[in-house]
Short mmCIF file of C-alpha atoms in Angstrom, two decimals:
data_model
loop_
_atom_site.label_atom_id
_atom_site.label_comp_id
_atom_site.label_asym_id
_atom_site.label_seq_id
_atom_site.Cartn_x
_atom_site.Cartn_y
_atom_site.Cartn_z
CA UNK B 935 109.36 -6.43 46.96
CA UNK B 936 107.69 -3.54 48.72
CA UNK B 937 106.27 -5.65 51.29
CA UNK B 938 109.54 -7.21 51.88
CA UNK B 939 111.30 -3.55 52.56
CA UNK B 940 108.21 -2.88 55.07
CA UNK B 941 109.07 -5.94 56.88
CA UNK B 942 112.79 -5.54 56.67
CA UNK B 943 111.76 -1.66 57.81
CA UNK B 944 109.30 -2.40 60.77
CA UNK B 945 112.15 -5.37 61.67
CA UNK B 946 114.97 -2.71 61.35
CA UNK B 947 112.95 -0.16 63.66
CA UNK B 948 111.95 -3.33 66.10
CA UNK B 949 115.75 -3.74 66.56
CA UNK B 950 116.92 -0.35 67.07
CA UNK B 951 114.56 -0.05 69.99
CA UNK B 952 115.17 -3.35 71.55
CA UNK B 953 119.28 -2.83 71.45
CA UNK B 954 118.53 1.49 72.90
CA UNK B 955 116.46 -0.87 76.16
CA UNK B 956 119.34 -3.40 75.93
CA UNK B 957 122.13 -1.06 76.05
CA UNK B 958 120.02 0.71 78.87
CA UNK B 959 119.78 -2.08 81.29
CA UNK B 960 122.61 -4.49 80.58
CA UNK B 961 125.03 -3.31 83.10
CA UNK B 962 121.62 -3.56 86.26
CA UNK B 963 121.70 -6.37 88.74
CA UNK B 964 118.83 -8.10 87.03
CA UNK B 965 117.59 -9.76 90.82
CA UNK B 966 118.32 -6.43 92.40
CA UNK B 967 115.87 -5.06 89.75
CA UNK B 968 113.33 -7.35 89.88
CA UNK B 969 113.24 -6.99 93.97
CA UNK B 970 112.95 -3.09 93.22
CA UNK B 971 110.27 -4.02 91.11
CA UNK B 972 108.69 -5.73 93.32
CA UNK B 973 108.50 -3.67 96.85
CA UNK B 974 109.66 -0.40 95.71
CA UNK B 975 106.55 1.00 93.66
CA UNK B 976 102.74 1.41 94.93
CA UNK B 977 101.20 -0.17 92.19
CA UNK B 978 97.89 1.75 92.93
CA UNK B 979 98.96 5.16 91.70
CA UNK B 980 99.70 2.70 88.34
CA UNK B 981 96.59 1.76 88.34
CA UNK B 982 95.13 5.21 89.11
CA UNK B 983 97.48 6.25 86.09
CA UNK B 984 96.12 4.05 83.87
CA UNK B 985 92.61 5.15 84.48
CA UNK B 986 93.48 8.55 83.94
CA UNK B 987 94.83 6.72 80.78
CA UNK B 988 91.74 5.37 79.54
CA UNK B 989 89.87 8.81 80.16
CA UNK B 990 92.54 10.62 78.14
CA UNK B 991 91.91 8.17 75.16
CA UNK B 992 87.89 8.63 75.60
CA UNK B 993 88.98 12.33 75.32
CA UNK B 994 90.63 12.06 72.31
CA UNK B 995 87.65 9.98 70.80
CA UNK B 996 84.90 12.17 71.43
CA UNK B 997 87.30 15.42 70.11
CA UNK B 998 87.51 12.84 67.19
CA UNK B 999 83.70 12.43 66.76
CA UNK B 1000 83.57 16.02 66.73
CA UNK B 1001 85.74 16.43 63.93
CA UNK B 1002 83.72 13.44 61.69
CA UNK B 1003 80.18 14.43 62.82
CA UNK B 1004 78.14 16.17 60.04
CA UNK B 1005 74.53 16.87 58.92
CA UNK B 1006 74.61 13.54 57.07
CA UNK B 1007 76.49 11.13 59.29
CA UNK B 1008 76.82 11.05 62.98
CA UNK B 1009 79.22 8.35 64.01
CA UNK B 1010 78.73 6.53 67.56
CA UNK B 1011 80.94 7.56 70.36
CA UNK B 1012 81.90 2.98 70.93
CA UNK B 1013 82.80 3.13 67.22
CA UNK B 1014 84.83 6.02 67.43
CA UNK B 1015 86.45 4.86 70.97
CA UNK B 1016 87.09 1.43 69.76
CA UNK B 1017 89.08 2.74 66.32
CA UNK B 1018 90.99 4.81 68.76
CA UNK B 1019 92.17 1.98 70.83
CA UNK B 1020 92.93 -0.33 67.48
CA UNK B 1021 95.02 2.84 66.50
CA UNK B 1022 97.19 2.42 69.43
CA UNK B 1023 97.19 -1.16 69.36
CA UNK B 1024 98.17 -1.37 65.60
CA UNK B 1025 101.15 1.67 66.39
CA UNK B 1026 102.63 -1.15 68.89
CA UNK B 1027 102.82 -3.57 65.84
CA UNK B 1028 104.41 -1.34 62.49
CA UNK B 1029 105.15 2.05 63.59
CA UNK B 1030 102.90 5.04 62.46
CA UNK B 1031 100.29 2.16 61.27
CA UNK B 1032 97.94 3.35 63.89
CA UNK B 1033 96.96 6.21 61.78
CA UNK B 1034 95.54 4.35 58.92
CA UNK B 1035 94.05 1.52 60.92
CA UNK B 1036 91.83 3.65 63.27
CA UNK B 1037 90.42 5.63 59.56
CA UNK B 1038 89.71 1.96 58.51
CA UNK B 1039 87.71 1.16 61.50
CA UNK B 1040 85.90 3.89 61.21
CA UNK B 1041 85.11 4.05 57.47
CA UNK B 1042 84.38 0.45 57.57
CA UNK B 1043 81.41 0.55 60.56
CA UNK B 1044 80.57 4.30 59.45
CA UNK B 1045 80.34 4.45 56.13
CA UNK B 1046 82.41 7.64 55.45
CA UNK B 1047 84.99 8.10 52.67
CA UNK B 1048 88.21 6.86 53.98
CA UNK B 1049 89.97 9.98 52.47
CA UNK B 1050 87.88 12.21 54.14
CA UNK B 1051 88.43 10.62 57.89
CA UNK B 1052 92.23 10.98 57.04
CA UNK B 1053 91.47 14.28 56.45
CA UNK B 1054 90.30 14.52 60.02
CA UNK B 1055 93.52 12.86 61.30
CA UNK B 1056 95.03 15.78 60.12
CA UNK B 1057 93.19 18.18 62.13
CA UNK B 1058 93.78 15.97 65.01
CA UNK B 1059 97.62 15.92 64.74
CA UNK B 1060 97.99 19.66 64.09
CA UNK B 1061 96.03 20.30 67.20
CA UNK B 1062 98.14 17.92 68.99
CA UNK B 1063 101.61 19.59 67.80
CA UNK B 1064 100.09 23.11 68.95
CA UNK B 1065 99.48 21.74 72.06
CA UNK B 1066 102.59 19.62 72.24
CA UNK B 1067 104.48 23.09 70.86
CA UNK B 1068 103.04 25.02 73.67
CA UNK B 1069 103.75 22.76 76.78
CA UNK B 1070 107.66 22.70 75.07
CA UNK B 1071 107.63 26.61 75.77
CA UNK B 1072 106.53 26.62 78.46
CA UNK B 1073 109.15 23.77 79.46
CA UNK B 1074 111.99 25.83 78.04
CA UNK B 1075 110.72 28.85 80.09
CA UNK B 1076 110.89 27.10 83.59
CA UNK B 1077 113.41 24.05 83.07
CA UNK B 1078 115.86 26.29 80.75
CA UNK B 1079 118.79 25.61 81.97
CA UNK B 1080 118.01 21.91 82.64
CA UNK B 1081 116.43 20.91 78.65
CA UNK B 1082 120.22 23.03 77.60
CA UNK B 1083 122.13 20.75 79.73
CA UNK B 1084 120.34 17.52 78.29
CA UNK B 1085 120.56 18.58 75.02
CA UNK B 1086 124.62 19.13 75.51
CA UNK B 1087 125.02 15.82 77.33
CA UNK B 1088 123.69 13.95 74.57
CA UNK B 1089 123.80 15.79 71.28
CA UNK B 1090 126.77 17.26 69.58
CA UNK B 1091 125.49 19.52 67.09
CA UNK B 1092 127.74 21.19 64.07
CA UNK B 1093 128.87 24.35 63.89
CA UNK B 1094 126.04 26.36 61.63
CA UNK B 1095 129.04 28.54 59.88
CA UNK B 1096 130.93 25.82 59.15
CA UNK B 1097 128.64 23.78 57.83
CA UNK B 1098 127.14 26.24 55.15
CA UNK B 1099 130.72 27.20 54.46
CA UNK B 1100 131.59 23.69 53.05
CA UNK B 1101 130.82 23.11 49.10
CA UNK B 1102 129.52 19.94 50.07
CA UNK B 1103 126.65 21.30 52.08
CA UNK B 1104 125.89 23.06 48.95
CA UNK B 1105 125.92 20.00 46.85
CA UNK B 1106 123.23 18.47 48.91
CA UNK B 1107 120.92 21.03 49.58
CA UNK B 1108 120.70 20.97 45.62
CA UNK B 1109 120.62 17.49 44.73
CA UNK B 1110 117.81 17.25 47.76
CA UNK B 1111 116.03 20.18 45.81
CA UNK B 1112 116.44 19.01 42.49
CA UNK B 1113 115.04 15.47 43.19
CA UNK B 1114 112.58 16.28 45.20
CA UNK B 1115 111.37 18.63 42.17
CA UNK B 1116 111.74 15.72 39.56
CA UNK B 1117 109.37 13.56 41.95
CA UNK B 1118 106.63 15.76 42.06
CA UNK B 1119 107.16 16.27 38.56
CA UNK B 1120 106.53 12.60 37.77
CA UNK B 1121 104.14 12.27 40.32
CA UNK B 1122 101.73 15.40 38.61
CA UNK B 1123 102.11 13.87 35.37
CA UNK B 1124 101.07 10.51 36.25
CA UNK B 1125 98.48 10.57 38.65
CA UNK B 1126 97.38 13.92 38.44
CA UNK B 1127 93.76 13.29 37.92
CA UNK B 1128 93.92 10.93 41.25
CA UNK B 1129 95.38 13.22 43.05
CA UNK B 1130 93.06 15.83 42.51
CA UNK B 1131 90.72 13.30 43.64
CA UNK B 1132 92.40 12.86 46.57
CA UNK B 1133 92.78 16.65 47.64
CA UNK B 1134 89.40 17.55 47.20
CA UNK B 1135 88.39 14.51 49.66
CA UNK B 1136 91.05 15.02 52.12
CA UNK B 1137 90.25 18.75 52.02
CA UNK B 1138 86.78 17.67 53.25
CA UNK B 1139 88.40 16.20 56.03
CA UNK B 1140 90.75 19.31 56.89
CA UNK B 1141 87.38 21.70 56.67
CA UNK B 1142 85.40 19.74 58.93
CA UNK B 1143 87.20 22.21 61.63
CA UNK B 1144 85.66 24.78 60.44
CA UNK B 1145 81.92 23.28 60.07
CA UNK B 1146 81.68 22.65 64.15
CA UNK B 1147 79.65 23.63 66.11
CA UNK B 1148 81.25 24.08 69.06
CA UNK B 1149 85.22 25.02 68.48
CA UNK B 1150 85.39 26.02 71.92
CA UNK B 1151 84.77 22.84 73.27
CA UNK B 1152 87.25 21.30 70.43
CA UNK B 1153 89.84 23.25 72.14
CA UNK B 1154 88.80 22.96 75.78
CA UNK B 1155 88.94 18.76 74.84
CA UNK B 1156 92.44 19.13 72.78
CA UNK B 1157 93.61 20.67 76.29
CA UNK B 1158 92.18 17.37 78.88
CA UNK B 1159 93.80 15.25 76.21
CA UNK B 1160 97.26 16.62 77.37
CA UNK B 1161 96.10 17.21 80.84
CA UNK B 1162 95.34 13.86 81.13
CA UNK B 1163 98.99 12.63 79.13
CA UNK B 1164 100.15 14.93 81.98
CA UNK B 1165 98.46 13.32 85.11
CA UNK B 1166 98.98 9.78 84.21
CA UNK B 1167 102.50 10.50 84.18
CA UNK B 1168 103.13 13.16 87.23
CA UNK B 1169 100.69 10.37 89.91
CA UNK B 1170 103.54 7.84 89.04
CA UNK B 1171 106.03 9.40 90.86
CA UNK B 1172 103.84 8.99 93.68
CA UNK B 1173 104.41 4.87 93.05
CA UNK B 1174 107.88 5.07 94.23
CA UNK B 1175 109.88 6.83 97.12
CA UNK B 1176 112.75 8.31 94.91
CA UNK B 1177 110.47 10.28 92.63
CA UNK B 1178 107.87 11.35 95.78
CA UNK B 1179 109.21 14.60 96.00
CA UNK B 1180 109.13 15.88 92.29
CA UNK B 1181 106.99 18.51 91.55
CA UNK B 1182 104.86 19.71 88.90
CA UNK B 1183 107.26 21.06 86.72
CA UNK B 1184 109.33 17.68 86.72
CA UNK B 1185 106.04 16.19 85.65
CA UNK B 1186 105.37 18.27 82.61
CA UNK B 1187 109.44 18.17 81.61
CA UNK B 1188 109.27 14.25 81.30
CA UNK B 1189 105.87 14.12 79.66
CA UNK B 1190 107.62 16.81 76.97
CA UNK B 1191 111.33 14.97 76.44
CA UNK B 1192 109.33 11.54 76.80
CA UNK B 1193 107.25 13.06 74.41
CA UNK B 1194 110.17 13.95 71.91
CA UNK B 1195 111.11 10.03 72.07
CA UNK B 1196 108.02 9.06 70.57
CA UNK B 1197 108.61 10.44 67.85
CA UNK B 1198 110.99 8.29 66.81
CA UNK B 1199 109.39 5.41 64.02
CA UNK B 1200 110.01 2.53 66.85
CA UNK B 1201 106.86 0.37 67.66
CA UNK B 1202 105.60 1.93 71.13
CA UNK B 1203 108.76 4.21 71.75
CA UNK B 1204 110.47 1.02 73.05
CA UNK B 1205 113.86 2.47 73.76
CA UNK B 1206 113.98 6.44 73.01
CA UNK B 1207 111.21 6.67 75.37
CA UNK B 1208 113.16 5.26 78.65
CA UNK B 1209 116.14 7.11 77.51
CA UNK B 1210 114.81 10.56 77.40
CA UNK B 1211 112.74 10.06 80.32
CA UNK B 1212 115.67 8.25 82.31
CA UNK B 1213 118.44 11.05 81.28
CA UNK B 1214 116.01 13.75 82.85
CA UNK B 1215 114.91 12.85 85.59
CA UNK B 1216 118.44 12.01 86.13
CA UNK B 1217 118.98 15.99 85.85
CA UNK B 1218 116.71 16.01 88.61
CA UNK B 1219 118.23 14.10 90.99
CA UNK B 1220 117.29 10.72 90.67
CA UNK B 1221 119.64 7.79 90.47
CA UNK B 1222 119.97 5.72 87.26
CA UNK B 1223 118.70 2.78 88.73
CA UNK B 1224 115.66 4.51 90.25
CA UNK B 1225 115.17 5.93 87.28
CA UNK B 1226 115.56 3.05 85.04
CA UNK B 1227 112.65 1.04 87.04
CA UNK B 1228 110.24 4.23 87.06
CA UNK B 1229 110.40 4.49 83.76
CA UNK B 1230 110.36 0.32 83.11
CA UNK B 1231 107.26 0.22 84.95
CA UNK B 1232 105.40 3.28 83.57
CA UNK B 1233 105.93 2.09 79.66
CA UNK B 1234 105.18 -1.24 80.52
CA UNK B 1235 102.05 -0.53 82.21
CA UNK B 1236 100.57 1.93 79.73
CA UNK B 1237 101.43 -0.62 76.80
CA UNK B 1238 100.22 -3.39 78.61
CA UNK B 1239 96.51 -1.56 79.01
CA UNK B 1240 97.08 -0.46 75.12
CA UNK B 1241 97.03 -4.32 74.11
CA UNK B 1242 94.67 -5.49 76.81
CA UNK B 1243 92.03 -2.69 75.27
CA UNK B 1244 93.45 -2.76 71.82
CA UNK B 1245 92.56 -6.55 71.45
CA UNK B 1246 89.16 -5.67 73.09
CA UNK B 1247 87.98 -3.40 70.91
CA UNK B 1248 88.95 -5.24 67.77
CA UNK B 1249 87.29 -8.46 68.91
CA UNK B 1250 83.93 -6.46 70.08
CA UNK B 1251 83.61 -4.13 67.72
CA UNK B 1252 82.60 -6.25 64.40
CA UNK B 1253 79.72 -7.98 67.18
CA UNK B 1254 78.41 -4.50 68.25
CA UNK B 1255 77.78 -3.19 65.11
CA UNK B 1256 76.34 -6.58 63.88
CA UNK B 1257 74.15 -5.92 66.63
CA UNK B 1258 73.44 -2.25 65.45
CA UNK B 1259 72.88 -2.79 61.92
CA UNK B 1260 70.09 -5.68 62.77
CA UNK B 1261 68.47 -3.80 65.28
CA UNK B 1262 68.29 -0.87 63.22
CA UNK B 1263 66.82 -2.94 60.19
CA UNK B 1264 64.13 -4.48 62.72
#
């Protein structure tokens, strides 16, 4: 039964994010489009972008190598690389999967406790929303009046008096309190001794910050990982004529609000992704249909080299390490 409600889920998910991209492009010419497609863009400056894609995710695997390395193990930069490419790949297939598949690689080829390379993930993400929090500021500072007028276009939120002045607000906030304290309640009684299992491994993980080395460099490489998100998307406006002339900080506010679609639990951001992206650089100036293509082309291309190095890595990486482990017994 549970594994039927993850398929129904990851189906359920699939579908919202197909009908968002259906909804998005059903009124376009679709020959009109695919002639845009097809002389409009520079496809170098793609490809350039997707280089600058494959460094940032190189990036993000040696910050992650960082974070596993200790006196006892000291896991190989291909292994480490590769997991991070099946992560992406696997995120493409059942949202939020990528996670747990990229720990699995890992544990599996370098024999480290599962629970503690979760642990790691941890660090990973936090440093990622610090980084993500900060480029959001410093959107809001230079694009203020442009993220308020997207937000009031396309989001119609409740009064905050009224709502806490209606019993039924009340009613919720309780019953969400209560159960959520009746959970944990079970959960403590039943598997308490797992648990505590579980923390003290996963707390492993979260300390390995503070056992390396070199935290300056941790931070300096947590910064080229969004420099890097940030360049692969700001050289693609030089693909096309209608988004030549954007600058900088039109770059950094569609890497933030594109950003903000990925977050929803939709395999690849298929959907929230072009809309957010497509609404602002709308704000900027750019028609729909321009706009529509751009951002077509930009999350096709960087899913396409996702797969195409996703599918590499899981195909080559149970050879290398065949490879490793006999020429390290010989």
């Amino acid at each position: 039964m549970r594994r039927v409600i993850n398929i129904l889920k990851t189906a359920l998910f699939a579908a919202i994010g197909i009908t968002i991209l259906y909804l998005i492009f059903k009124d376009r010419d679709w020959d009109e489009m695919m002639q845009s497609l097809k002389h409009d863009f520079n496809y170098w400056w793609i490809a350039f972008s997707l280089l600058l894609g494959v460094m940032s995710h190189l990036t993000r695997a040696i910050r992650w190598r960082m974070l596993l390395t200790t006196e006892e193990c000291k896991p190989g930069v291909i292994n480490t690389f590769g997991a991070v490419l099946v992560g992406y790949l696997a995120n493409l297939l059942l949202p939020r999967m990528g996670e747990v598949s990229k720990c699995g690689v890992v544990s599996k080829y370098e024999k480290i406790s599962f629970v503690r390379v979760a642990g790691t993930v941890v660090i990973e993400r936090l440093a990622d929303l610090i980084g993500m929090v900060i480029l959001l500021l410093m959107v809001f500072v230079f694009e203020y009046r442009l993220i308020v007028t997207l937000i009031s276009r396309h989001l119609a939120l409740p009064s905050i008096p009224g709502m806490v002045s209606k019993p039924m607000f009340w009613i919720v906030i309780t019953a969400i309190i209560a159960i959520t304290y009746l959970i944990f309640r079970v959960i403590k009684q039943r598997f308490k001794n797992r648990l505590t299992f579980l923390w003290d491994k996963f707390k492993d993980g979260i300390h390995s910050y503070r056992q390396l080395n070199n935290k300056p460099l941790f931070i300096v490489l947590s910064g080229a990982i969004w420099l890097f998100y940030f360049l692969m998307l700001y050289v693609c406006f030089f693909s096309m004529k209608a988004t030549s002339q954007l600058g900088m900080t039109a770059g950094l506010t569609v890497l933030i609000t594109g950003s903000l679609g990925m977050l929803a639990p939709i395999q690849g951001g298929v959907g929230p992704w072009h809309f957010m992206v497509i609404q602002t650089l709308m704000l900027y100036g750019i028609a729909e249909e321009s706009a529509g293509n751009f951002a077509l082309v930009v999350h096709s291309s960087q899913n396409l080299l996702v797969i195409a190095l996703g599918l590499a890595a899981f195909a080559t990486l149970p050879l290398y390490n065949r490879i490793k482990n006999r020429l390290n017994k010989s």
